[in-house]
Structures are given as structure tokens and as C-alpha cells.
GROMACS .gro file of C-alpha atoms in nm:
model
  420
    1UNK     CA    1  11.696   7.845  12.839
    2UNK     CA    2  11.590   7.730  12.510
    3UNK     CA    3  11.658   7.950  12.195
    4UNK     CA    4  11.267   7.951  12.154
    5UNK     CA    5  11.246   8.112  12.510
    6UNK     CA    6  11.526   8.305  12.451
    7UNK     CA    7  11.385   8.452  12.111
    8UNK     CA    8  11.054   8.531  12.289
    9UNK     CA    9  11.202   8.670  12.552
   10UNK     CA   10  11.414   8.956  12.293
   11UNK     CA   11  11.118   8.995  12.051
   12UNK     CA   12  10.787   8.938  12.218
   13UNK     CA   13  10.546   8.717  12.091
   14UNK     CA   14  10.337   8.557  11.883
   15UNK     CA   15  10.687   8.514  11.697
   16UNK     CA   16  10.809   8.298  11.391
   17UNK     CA   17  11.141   8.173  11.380
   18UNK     CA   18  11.302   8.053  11.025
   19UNK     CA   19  11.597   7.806  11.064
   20UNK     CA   20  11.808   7.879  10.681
   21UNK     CA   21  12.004   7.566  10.783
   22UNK     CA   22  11.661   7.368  10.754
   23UNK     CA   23  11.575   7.560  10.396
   24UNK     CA   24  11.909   7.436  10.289
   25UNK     CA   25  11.839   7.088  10.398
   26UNK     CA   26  11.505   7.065  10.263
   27UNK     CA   27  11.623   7.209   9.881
   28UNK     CA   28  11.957   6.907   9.901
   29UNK     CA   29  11.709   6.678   9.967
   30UNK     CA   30  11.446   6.789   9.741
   31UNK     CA   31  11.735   6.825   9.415
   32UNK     CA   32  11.897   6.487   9.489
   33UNK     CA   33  11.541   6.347   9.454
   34UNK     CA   34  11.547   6.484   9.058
   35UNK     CA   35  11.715   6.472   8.788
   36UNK     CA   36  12.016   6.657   8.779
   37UNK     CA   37  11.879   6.780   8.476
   38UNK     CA   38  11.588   6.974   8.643
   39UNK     CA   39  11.493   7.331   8.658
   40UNK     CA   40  11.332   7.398   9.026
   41UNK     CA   41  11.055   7.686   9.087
   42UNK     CA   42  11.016   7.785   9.445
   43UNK     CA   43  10.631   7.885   9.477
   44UNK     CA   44  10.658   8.237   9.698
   45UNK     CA   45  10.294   8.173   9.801
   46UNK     CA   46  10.421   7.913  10.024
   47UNK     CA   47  10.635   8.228  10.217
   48UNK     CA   48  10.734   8.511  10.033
   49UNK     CA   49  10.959   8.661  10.287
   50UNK     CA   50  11.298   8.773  10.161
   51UNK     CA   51  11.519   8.641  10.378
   52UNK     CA   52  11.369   8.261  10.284
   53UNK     CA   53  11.361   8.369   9.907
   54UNK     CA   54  11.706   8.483   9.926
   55UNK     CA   55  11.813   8.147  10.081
   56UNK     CA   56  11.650   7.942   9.760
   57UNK     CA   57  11.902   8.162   9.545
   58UNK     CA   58  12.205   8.119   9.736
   59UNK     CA   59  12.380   7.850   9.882
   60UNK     CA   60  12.528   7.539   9.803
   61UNK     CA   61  12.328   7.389   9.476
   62UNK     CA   62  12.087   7.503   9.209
   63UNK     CA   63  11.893   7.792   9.282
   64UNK     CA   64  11.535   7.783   9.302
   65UNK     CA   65  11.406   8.014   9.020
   66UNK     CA   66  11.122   8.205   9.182
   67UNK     CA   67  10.730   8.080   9.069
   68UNK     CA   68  10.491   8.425   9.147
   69UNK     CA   69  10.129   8.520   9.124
   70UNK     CA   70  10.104   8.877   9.225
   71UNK     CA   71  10.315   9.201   9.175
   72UNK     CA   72  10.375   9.176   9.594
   73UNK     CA   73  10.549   8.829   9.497
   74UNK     CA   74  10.756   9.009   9.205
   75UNK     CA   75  10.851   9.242   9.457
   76UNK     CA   76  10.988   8.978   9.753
   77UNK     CA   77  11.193   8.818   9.450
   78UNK     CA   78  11.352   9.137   9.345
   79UNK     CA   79  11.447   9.208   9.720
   80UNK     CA   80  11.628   8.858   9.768
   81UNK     CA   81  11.814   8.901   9.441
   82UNK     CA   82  11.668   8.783   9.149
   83UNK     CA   83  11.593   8.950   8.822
   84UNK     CA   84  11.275   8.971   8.644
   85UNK     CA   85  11.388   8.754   8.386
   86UNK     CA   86  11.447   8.463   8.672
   87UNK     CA   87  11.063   8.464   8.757
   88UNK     CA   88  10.741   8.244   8.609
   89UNK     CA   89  10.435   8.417   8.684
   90UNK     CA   90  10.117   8.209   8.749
   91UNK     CA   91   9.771   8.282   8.803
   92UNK     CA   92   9.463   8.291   8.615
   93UNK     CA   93   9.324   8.660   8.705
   94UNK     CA   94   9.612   8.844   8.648
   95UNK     CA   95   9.518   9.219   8.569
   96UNK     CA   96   9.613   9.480   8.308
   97UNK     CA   97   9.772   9.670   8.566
   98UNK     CA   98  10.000   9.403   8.708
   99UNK     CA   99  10.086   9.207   8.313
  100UNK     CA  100  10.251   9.610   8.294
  101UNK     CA  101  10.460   9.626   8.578
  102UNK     CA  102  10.584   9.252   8.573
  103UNK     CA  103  10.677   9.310   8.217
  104UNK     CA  104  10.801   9.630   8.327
  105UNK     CA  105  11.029   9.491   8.534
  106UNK     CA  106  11.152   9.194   8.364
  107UNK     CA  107  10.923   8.908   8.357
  108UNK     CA  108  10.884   8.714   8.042
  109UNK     CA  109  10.774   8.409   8.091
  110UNK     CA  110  10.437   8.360   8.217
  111UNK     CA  111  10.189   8.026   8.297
  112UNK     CA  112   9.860   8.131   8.132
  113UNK     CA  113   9.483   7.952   8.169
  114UNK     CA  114   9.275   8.060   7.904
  115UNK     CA  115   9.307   8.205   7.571
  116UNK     CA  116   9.197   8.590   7.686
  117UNK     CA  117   9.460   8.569   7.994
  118UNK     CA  118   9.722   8.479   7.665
  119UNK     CA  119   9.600   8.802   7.515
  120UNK     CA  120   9.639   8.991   7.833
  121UNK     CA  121   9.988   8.914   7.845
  122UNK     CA  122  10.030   8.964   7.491
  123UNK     CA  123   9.904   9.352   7.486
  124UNK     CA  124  10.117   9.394   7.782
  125UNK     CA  125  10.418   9.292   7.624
  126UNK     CA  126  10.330   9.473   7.277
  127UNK     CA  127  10.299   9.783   7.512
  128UNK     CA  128  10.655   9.769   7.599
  129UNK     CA  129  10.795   9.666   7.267
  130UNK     CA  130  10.891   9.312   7.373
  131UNK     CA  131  10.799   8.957   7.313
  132UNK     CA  132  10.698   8.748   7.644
  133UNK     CA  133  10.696   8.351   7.659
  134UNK     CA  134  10.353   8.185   7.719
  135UNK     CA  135  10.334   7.809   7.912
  136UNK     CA  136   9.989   7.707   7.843
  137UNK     CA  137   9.898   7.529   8.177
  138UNK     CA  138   9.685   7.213   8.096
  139UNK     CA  139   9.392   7.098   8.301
  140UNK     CA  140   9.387   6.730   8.201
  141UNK     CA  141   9.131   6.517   8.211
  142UNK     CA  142   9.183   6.238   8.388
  143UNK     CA  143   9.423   6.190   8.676
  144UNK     CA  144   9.667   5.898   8.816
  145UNK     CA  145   9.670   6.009   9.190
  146UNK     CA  146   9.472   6.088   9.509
  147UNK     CA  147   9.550   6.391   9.713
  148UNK     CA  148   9.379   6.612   9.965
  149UNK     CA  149   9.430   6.902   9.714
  150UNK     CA  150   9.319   6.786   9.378
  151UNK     CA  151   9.406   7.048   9.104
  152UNK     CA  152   9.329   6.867   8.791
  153UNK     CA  153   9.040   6.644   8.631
  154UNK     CA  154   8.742   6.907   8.745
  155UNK     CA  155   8.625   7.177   8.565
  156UNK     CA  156   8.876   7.490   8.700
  157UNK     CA  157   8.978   7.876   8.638
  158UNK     CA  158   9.323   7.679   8.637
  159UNK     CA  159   9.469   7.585   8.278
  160UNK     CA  160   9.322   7.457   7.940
  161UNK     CA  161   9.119   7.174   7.906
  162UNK     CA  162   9.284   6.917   7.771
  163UNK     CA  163   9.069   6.791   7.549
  164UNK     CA  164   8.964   7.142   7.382
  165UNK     CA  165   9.301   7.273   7.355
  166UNK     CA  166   9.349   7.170   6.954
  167UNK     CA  167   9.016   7.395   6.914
  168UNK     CA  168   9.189   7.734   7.041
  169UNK     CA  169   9.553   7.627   6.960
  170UNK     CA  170   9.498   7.801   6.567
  171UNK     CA  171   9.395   8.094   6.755
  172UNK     CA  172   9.659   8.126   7.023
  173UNK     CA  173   9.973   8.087   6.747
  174UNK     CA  174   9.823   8.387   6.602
  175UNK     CA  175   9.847   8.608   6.910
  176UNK     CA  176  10.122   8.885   6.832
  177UNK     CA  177  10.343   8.985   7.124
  178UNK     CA  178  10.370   8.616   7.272
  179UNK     CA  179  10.507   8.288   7.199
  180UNK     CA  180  10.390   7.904   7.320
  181UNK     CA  181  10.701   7.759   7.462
  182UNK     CA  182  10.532   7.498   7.638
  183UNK     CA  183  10.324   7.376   7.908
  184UNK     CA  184  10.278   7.382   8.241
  185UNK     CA  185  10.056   7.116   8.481
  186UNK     CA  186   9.978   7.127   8.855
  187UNK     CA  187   9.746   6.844   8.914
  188UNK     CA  188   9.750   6.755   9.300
  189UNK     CA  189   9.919   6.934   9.601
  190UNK     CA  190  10.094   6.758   9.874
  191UNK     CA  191  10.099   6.381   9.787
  192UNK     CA  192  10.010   6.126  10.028
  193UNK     CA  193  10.309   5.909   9.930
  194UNK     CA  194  10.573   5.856   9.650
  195UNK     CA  195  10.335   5.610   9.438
  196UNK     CA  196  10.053   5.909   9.388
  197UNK     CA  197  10.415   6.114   9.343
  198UNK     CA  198  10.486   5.904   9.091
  199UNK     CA  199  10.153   5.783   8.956
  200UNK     CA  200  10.094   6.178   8.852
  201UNK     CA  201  10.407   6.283   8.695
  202UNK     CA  202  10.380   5.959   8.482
  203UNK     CA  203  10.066   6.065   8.353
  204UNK     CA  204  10.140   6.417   8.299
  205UNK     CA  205  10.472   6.323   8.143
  206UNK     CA  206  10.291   6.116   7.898
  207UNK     CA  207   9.988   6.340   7.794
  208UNK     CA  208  10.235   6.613   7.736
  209UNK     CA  209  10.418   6.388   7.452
  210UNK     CA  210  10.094   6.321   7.374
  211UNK     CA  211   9.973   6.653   7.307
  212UNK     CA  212  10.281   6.792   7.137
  213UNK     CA  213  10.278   6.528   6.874
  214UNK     CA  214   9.954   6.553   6.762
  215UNK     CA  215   9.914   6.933   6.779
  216UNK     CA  216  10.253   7.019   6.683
  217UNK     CA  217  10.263   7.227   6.983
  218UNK     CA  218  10.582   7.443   7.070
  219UNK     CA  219  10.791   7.281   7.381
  220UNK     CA  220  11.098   7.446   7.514
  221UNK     CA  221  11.014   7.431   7.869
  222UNK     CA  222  10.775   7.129   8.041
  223UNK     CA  223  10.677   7.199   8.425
  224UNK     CA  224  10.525   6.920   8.535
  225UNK     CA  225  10.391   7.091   8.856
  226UNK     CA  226  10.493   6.961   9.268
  227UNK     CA  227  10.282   6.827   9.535
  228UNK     CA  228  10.596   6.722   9.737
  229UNK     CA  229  10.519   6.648  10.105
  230UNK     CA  230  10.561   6.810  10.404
  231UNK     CA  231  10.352   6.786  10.755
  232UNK     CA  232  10.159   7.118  10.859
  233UNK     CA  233  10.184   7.230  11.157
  234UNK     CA  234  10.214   6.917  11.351
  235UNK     CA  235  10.574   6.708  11.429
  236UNK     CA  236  10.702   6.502  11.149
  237UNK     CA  237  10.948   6.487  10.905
  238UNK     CA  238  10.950   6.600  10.538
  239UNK     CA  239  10.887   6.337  10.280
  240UNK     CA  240  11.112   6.066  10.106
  241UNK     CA  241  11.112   6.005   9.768
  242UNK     CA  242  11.366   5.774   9.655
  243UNK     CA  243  11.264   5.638   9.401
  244UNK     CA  244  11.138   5.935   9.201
  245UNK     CA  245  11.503   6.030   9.023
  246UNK     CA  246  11.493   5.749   8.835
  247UNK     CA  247  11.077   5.678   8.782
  248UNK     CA  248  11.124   6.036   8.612
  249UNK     CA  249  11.439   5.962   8.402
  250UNK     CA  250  11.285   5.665   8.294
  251UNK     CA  251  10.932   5.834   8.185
  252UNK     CA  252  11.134   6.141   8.008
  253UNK     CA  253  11.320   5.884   7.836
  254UNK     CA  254  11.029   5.682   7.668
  255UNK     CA  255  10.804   5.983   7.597
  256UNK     CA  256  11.100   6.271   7.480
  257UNK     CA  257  11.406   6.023   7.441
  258UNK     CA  258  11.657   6.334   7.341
  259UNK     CA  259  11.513   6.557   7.668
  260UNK     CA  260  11.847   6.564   7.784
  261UNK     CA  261  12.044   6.721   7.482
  262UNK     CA  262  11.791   6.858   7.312
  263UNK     CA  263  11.511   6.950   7.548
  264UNK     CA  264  11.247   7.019   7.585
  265UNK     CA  265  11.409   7.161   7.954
  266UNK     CA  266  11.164   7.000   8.257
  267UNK     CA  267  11.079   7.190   8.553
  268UNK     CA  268  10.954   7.113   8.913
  269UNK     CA  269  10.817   7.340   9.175
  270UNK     CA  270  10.754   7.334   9.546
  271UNK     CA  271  10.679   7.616   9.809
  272UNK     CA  272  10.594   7.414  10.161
  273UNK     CA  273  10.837   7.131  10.113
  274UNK     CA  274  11.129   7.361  10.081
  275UNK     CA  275  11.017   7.620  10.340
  276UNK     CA  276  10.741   7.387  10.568
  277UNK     CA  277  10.998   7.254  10.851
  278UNK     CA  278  11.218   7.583  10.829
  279UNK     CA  279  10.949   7.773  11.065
  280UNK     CA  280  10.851   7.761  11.420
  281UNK     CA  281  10.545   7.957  11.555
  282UNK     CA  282  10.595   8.078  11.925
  283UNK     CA  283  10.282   8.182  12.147
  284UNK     CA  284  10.211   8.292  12.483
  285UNK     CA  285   9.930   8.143  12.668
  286UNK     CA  286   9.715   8.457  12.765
  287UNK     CA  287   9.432   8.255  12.970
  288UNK     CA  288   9.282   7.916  13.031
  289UNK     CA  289   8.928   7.857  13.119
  290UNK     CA  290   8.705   7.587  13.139
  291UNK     CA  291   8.335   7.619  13.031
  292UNK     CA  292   8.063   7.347  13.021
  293UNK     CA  293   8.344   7.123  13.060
  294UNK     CA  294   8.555   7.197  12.799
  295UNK     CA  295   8.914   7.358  12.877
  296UNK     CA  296   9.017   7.636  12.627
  297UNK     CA  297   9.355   7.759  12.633
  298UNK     CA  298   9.389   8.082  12.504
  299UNK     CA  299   9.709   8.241  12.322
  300UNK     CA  300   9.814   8.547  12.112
  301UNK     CA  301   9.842   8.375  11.796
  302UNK     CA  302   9.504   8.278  11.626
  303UNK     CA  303   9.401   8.271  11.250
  304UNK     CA  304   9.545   8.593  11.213
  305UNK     CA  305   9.862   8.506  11.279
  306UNK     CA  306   9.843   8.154  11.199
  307UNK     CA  307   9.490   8.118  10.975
  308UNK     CA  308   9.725   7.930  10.702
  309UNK     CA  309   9.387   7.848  10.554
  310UNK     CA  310   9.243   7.690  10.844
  311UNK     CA  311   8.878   7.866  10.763
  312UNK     CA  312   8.859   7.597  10.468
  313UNK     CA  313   8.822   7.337  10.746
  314UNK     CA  314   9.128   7.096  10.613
  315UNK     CA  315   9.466   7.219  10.767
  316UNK     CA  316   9.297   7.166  11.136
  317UNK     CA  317   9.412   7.102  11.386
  318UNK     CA  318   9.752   7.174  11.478
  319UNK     CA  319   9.922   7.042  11.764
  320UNK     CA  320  10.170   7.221  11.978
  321UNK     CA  321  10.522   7.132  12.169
  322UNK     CA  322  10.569   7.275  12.499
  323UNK     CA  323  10.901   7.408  12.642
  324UNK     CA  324  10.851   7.197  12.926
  325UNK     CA  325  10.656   6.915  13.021
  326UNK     CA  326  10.428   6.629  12.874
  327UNK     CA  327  10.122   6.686  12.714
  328UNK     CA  328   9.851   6.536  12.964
  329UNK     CA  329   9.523   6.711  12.895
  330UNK     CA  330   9.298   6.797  12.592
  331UNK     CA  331   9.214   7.137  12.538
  332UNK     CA  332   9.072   7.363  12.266
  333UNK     CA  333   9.398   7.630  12.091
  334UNK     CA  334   9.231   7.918  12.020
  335UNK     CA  335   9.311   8.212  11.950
  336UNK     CA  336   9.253   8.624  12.092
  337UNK     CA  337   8.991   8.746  11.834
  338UNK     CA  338   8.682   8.784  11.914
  339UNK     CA  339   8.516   8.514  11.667
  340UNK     CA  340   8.406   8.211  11.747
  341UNK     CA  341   8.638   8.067  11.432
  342UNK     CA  342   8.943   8.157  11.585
  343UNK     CA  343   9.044   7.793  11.671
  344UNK     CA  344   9.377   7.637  11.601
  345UNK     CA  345   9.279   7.273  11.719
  346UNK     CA  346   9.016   7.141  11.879
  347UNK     CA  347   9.021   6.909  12.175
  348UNK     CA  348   9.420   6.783  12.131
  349UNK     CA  349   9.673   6.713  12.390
  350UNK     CA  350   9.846   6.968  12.530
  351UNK     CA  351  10.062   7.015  12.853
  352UNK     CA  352   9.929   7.161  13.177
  353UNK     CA  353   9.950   7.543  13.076
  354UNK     CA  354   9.905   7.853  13.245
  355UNK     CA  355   9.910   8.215  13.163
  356UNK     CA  356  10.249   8.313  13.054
  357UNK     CA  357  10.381   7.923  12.949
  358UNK     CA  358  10.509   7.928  12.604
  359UNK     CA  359  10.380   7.696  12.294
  360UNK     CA  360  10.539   7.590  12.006
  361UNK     CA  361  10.387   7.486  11.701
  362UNK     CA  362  10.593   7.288  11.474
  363UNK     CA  363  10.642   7.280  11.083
  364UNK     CA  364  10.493   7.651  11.002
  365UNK     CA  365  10.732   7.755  10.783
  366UNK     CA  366  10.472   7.778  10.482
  367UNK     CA  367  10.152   7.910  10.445
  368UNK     CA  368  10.202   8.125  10.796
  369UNK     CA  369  10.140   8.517  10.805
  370UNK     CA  370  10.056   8.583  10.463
  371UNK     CA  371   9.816   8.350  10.421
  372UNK     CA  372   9.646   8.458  10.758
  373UNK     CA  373   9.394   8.707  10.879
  374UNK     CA  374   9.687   8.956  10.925
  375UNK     CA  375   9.491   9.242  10.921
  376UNK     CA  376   9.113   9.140  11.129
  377UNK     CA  377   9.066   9.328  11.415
  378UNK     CA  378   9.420   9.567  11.361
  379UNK     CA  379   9.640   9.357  11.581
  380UNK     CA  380   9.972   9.302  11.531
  381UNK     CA  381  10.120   9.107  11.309
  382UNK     CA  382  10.415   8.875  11.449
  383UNK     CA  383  10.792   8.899  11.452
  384UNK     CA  384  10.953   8.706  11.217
  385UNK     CA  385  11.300   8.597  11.288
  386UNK     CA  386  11.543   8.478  11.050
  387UNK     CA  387  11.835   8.242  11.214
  388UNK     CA  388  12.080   8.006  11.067
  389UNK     CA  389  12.191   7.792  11.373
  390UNK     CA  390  12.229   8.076  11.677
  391UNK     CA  391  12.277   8.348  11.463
  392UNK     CA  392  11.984   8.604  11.429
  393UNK     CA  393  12.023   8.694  11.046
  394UNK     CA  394  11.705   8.966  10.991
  395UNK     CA  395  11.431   9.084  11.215
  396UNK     CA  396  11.119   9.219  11.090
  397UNK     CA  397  10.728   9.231  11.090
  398UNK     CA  398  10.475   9.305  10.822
  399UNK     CA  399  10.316   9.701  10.928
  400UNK     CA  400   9.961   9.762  10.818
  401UNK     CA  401   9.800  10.126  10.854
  402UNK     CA  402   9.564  10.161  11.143
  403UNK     CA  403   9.406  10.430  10.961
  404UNK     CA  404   9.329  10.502  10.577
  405UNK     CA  405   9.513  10.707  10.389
  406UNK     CA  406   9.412  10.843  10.040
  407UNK     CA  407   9.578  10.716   9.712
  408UNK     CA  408   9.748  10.796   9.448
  409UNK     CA  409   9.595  10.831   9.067
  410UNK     CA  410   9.536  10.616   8.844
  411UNK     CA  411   9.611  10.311   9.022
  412UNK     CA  412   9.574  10.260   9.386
  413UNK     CA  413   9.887  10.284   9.628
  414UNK     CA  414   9.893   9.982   9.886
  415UNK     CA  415   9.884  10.065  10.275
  416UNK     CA  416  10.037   9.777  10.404
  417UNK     CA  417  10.413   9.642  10.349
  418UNK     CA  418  10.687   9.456  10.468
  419UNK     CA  419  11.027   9.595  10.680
  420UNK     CA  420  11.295   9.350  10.697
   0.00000   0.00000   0.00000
């Protein structure tokens, strides 16, 4: 029996299983492709669960310092161990209401996008008497790289724009409660190779020396963003970059040549390359039909389980591995909601399945329940299973109300949360 079969069998399904041995694997790999000078963020939007967070702390190596964009995310890094102090919080429509209770709690060093989300943070930090850290994240204007995810050279709600960022710089030094201490890019999302890799951090590494000498503007920390590669659910390995360690020593060297001993410290973040391969998504076939033609094999994990953005028409389709058996049919993977979008892959090759065969989809580690339609139509969400070879570490599943409850004054009480 295999341990997917086995794991099924003990916790019903649809159920994700997270190897740790594979997170641990994935963050050697990813730090031996840096500079051992590096700072690395893990970005919990990837998969905020605790037990994966936890792993980024621990462990042989660096830990990952946590990257966040919502109080929920604050919360997850808390639980695996981390202070307050450890986190950067992103995002560019972060809310009165959450700038208090991540300052509250710790966080002081935030990634801000405009020069009223610098003052939010600033009258949150006044509030509580302290002084918080600003990045000032830079939308540049041009770009080096392609990508399927281009974050950079468009107009955005992400970052500054470049080239109007010596018109509001006066205003932002005048900002009580904050300081600049540096800046912060993001401009592409999983690379197609290690030139665009390359290509990008070149660029950014350069218009950052570019724009600190001739605004004089504060640099203590430089995160130079990801977009480190990882397949989605389909088979395939993470990828290989090795080359980057010293393209990025070299770059550092001719733009800040005392980065080393004198900073300013350089930062990297990644959520699906450290966490992507780690997961496993196990469904039960429930039915197959045919119609018109067509064969549709129907399972208990659809987008809700498994939307991982799908509904934006890019991360389709996925393809599955059976427990037994070749794939020697095409089918449509769909899912047990009753909407014709539930689809997980459209006419791919699957194995000759039947009501009760399991599925396996491969490389789900990131972007999996939480960035799903967990709660359409009140089903279940799935089990999540934490291993490290064997070993069943944590067992747990995210409960949402199935009815509503009132909340509390002034601010509104959640009704959904995680158990581990």
C-alpha cells in the first residue's frame, strides 16, 4: 500500500500531504544558490500553514524570515515561532485596523506603495509610541525579463514609480513615526529560466544604485524581490540556478562595492519554490461519465479545494498521477460543485478510473487551500497532513461556520480559522 493510500485511507479525502524533508531540500538548494550573505523572506501567501512556516525557521541553515500581507499571515508566523520583529509586511491596502495590531504585536518593518500607505503606517506606529521602518517598493520602469507574471513596468497599486519617486521623496522624509531604510522590488514571478533570473536582478540591482545616489535615499536593507521556479501542479522538478551566486556577487560588487561590510544588507524572497514540491493533493474519483463524447471524471477536490487561482485561466490544467496504472485516456478533472468552472484540466491523460480509484496531483504545496474557493457551497475543506518521511507530524483542517454568528464591536470578529 502506498503511503498516499495509506494516508487516505486514515484521514479521508480530498487530503494534502506536506513532506518537511522536501521543504528542507528546497530552502538548501534555494540558499546555496545565494550569497551567503543573503537575508531570505518566505512569502506565507504561498502556504501559510504553521507546520510549513515552522519548518522555514528551524532546521539545518538560515531561517526564512517570514514576508506577510494580512493580520491572518501575522498570526500563522506567531504560531510557528517567530516574533513580530522577524516579519516584513507587504501589501498595498493595508487598513488602519490591521497597521494597529501588526504594530501591536511587533512588526516594524513594513514594504509600502504609495506615499498615503507610508502615512498609514506612520500614524499607526505614532499611536503606539514607536518608530516603524518603511521599504519603499519601486515599480520600475522598464524591465530585463519575460515571465508569465509580470509585476513591474505597467502602471500598478504595487510600489512607486520609478521615475516620480524624487517628486514625493521631500515629502516622505518628513513623515514622523517612520523611517526609509530602503527599497524593496518584485518585478516578475516564477522565471522561465536562470537568464530572465538573472537578466532582472541585474537590472534591479543597478537602478537601485542608481536611485540612491542621485536621491540620497536611505538604504539599510535592499530586497530585490523572487520569481524562483517551481512547476504547479504537474510532475517536474524545482529549478536550477547555478549560476546566480556568483551573477549576484558580481552585480552587488560593481553597483555597492562595500555591500558586504558595510551594507546595505540584500534580501530575497520566495513562497512556491520553497513550499511548491513539499505538497501532494489526494482525491477520490466520485463518478465518471461520458457526455456528447467527452469523458469527465469527477472527484472531491475542485477549485475549492484546489482553485490555486485557476479562475484567472493561467495555472490550468493540472495533470494527475495515479496509484496504479498508465495514463491511457483523456478526460476532463473536474470537480463536485455545481458550476460549470469547477475544472481542474481539461481533456489530459489520465488512467482508466473508476469510482473510488485514487488521484494524485503533484507539486501543490503552494497556492493550495488558501488560495481556493474554501468556503463556496459549505463543503469541507481538506485534511492537511504534515509528514517528514513516515512520520505523521500534525493533522488538521481549516473549520468555517456553517451558520453566521454576530460580532463583536468595533471591529468585526472572523468566523473561520485554522486547528492544527
Amino acid at each position: 500500500m502506498s503511503r498516499y493510500k495509506a494516508l487516505a485511507e486514515r484521514f479521508g479525502t480530498p487530503l494534502y500531504v506536506y513532506d518537511l524533508d522536501e521543504i528542507d531540500a528546497a530552502r538548501r538548494q534555494l540558499l546555496d544558490a545565494l550569497p551567503e550573505e543573503f537575508t531570505l523572506f518566505y512569502a506565507l501567501k504561498a502556504n501559510p500553514h504553521p507546520g510549513l512556516v515552522r519548518a522555514l525557521r528551524e532546521g539545518e541553515g538560515r531561517p526564512c524570515r517570514p514576508e506577510i500581507s494580512s493580520t491572518g499571515e501575522l498570526e500563522s508566523a506567531l504560531a510557528a515561532g517567530f516574533d513580530g520583529a522577524d516579519c516584513l509586511y507587504t501589501g498595498p491596502g493595508k487598513t488602519a485596523g490591521e497597521l494597529d495590531e501588526a504594530i501591536r504585536r511587533g512588526v516594524r518593518l513594513f514594504s509600502t506603495d504609495s506615499v498615503s500607505d507610508v502615512r498609514h503606517v506612520a500614524a499607526a506606529a505614532l499611536a503606539h509610541g514607536v518608530s516603524a521602518d518603511c521599504l519603499l517598493r519601486v515599480n520600475s520602469a522598464t524591465a530585463s525579463a519575460t515571465s508569465s507574471i509580470r509585476m513591474t513596468g505597467t502602471p500598478s497599486q504595487f510600489g512607486f514609480d520609478s521615475e516620480t519617486l524624487a517628486d514625493v521623496l521631500p515629502e516622505l522624509r518628513t513623515v514622523d513615526g517612520v523611517r526609509v531604510a530602503g527599497m524593496h522590488f518584485f518585478p516578475l514571478s516564477n522565471a522561465k529560466d536562470e537568464d530572465s533570473l538573472v537578466g532582472e536582478f541585474r537590472h534591479t540591482i543597478e537602478l537601485a544604485a542608481r536611485l540612491q545616489r542621485e536621491l540620497d535615499l536611505p538604504l539599510r536593507l535592499l530586497d530585490i524581490g523572487g520569481g524562483f521556479a517551481v512547476p504547479y501542479a504537474v510532475p517536474g522538478s524545482r529549478g536550477s540556478y547555478p549560476g546566480l551566486r556568483g551573477e549576484l556577487a558580481d552585480a552587488l560588487d560593481t553597483h555597492f562595492p562595500r555591500w558586504r561590510t558595510d551594507g546595505p544588507e540584500v534580501a530575497c524572497e520566495s513562497g512556491r519554490y520553497l513550499v511548491g514540491a513539499s505538497g501532494t493533493l489526494v482525491a477520490s474519483v466520485s463518478n465518471v461519465k461520458v457526455s456528447r463524447g467527452r469523458r469527465f471524471v469527477i472527484l472531491d477536490a475542485g477549485i475549492n479545494t484546489f482553485g490555486g487561482m485557476s479562475g484567472l485561466g493561467r495555472l490550468l490544467p493540472v495533470a494527475v498521477g495515479p496509484e496504479t496504472g498508465e495514463c491511457v485516456e483523456s478526460a476532463t478533472l473536474v470537480g463536485p460543485l455545481c458550476t460549470p468552472g469547477d475544472i481542474l484540466g481539461r481533456e489530459i491523460d489520465v488512467p482508466a478510473l473508476a469510482p473510488g480509484d485514487l488521484v494524485t496531483i503533484p507539486n501543490a504545496g503552494a497556492y493550495g487551500p488558501t488560495a481556493s474557493l474554501l468556503m463556496f457551497l459549505g463543503r469541507p475543506a481538506p485534511v492537511e497532513v504534515v509528514v517528514r518521511g513516515d512520520t505523521v507530524l500534525s493533522v488538521s483542517r481549516i473549520e468555517h461556520g456553517r451558520s453566521y454568528a454576530p460580532v463583536d464591536e468595533p471591529s468585526a470578529r472572523t468566523v473561520t480559522g485554522a486547528a492544527e
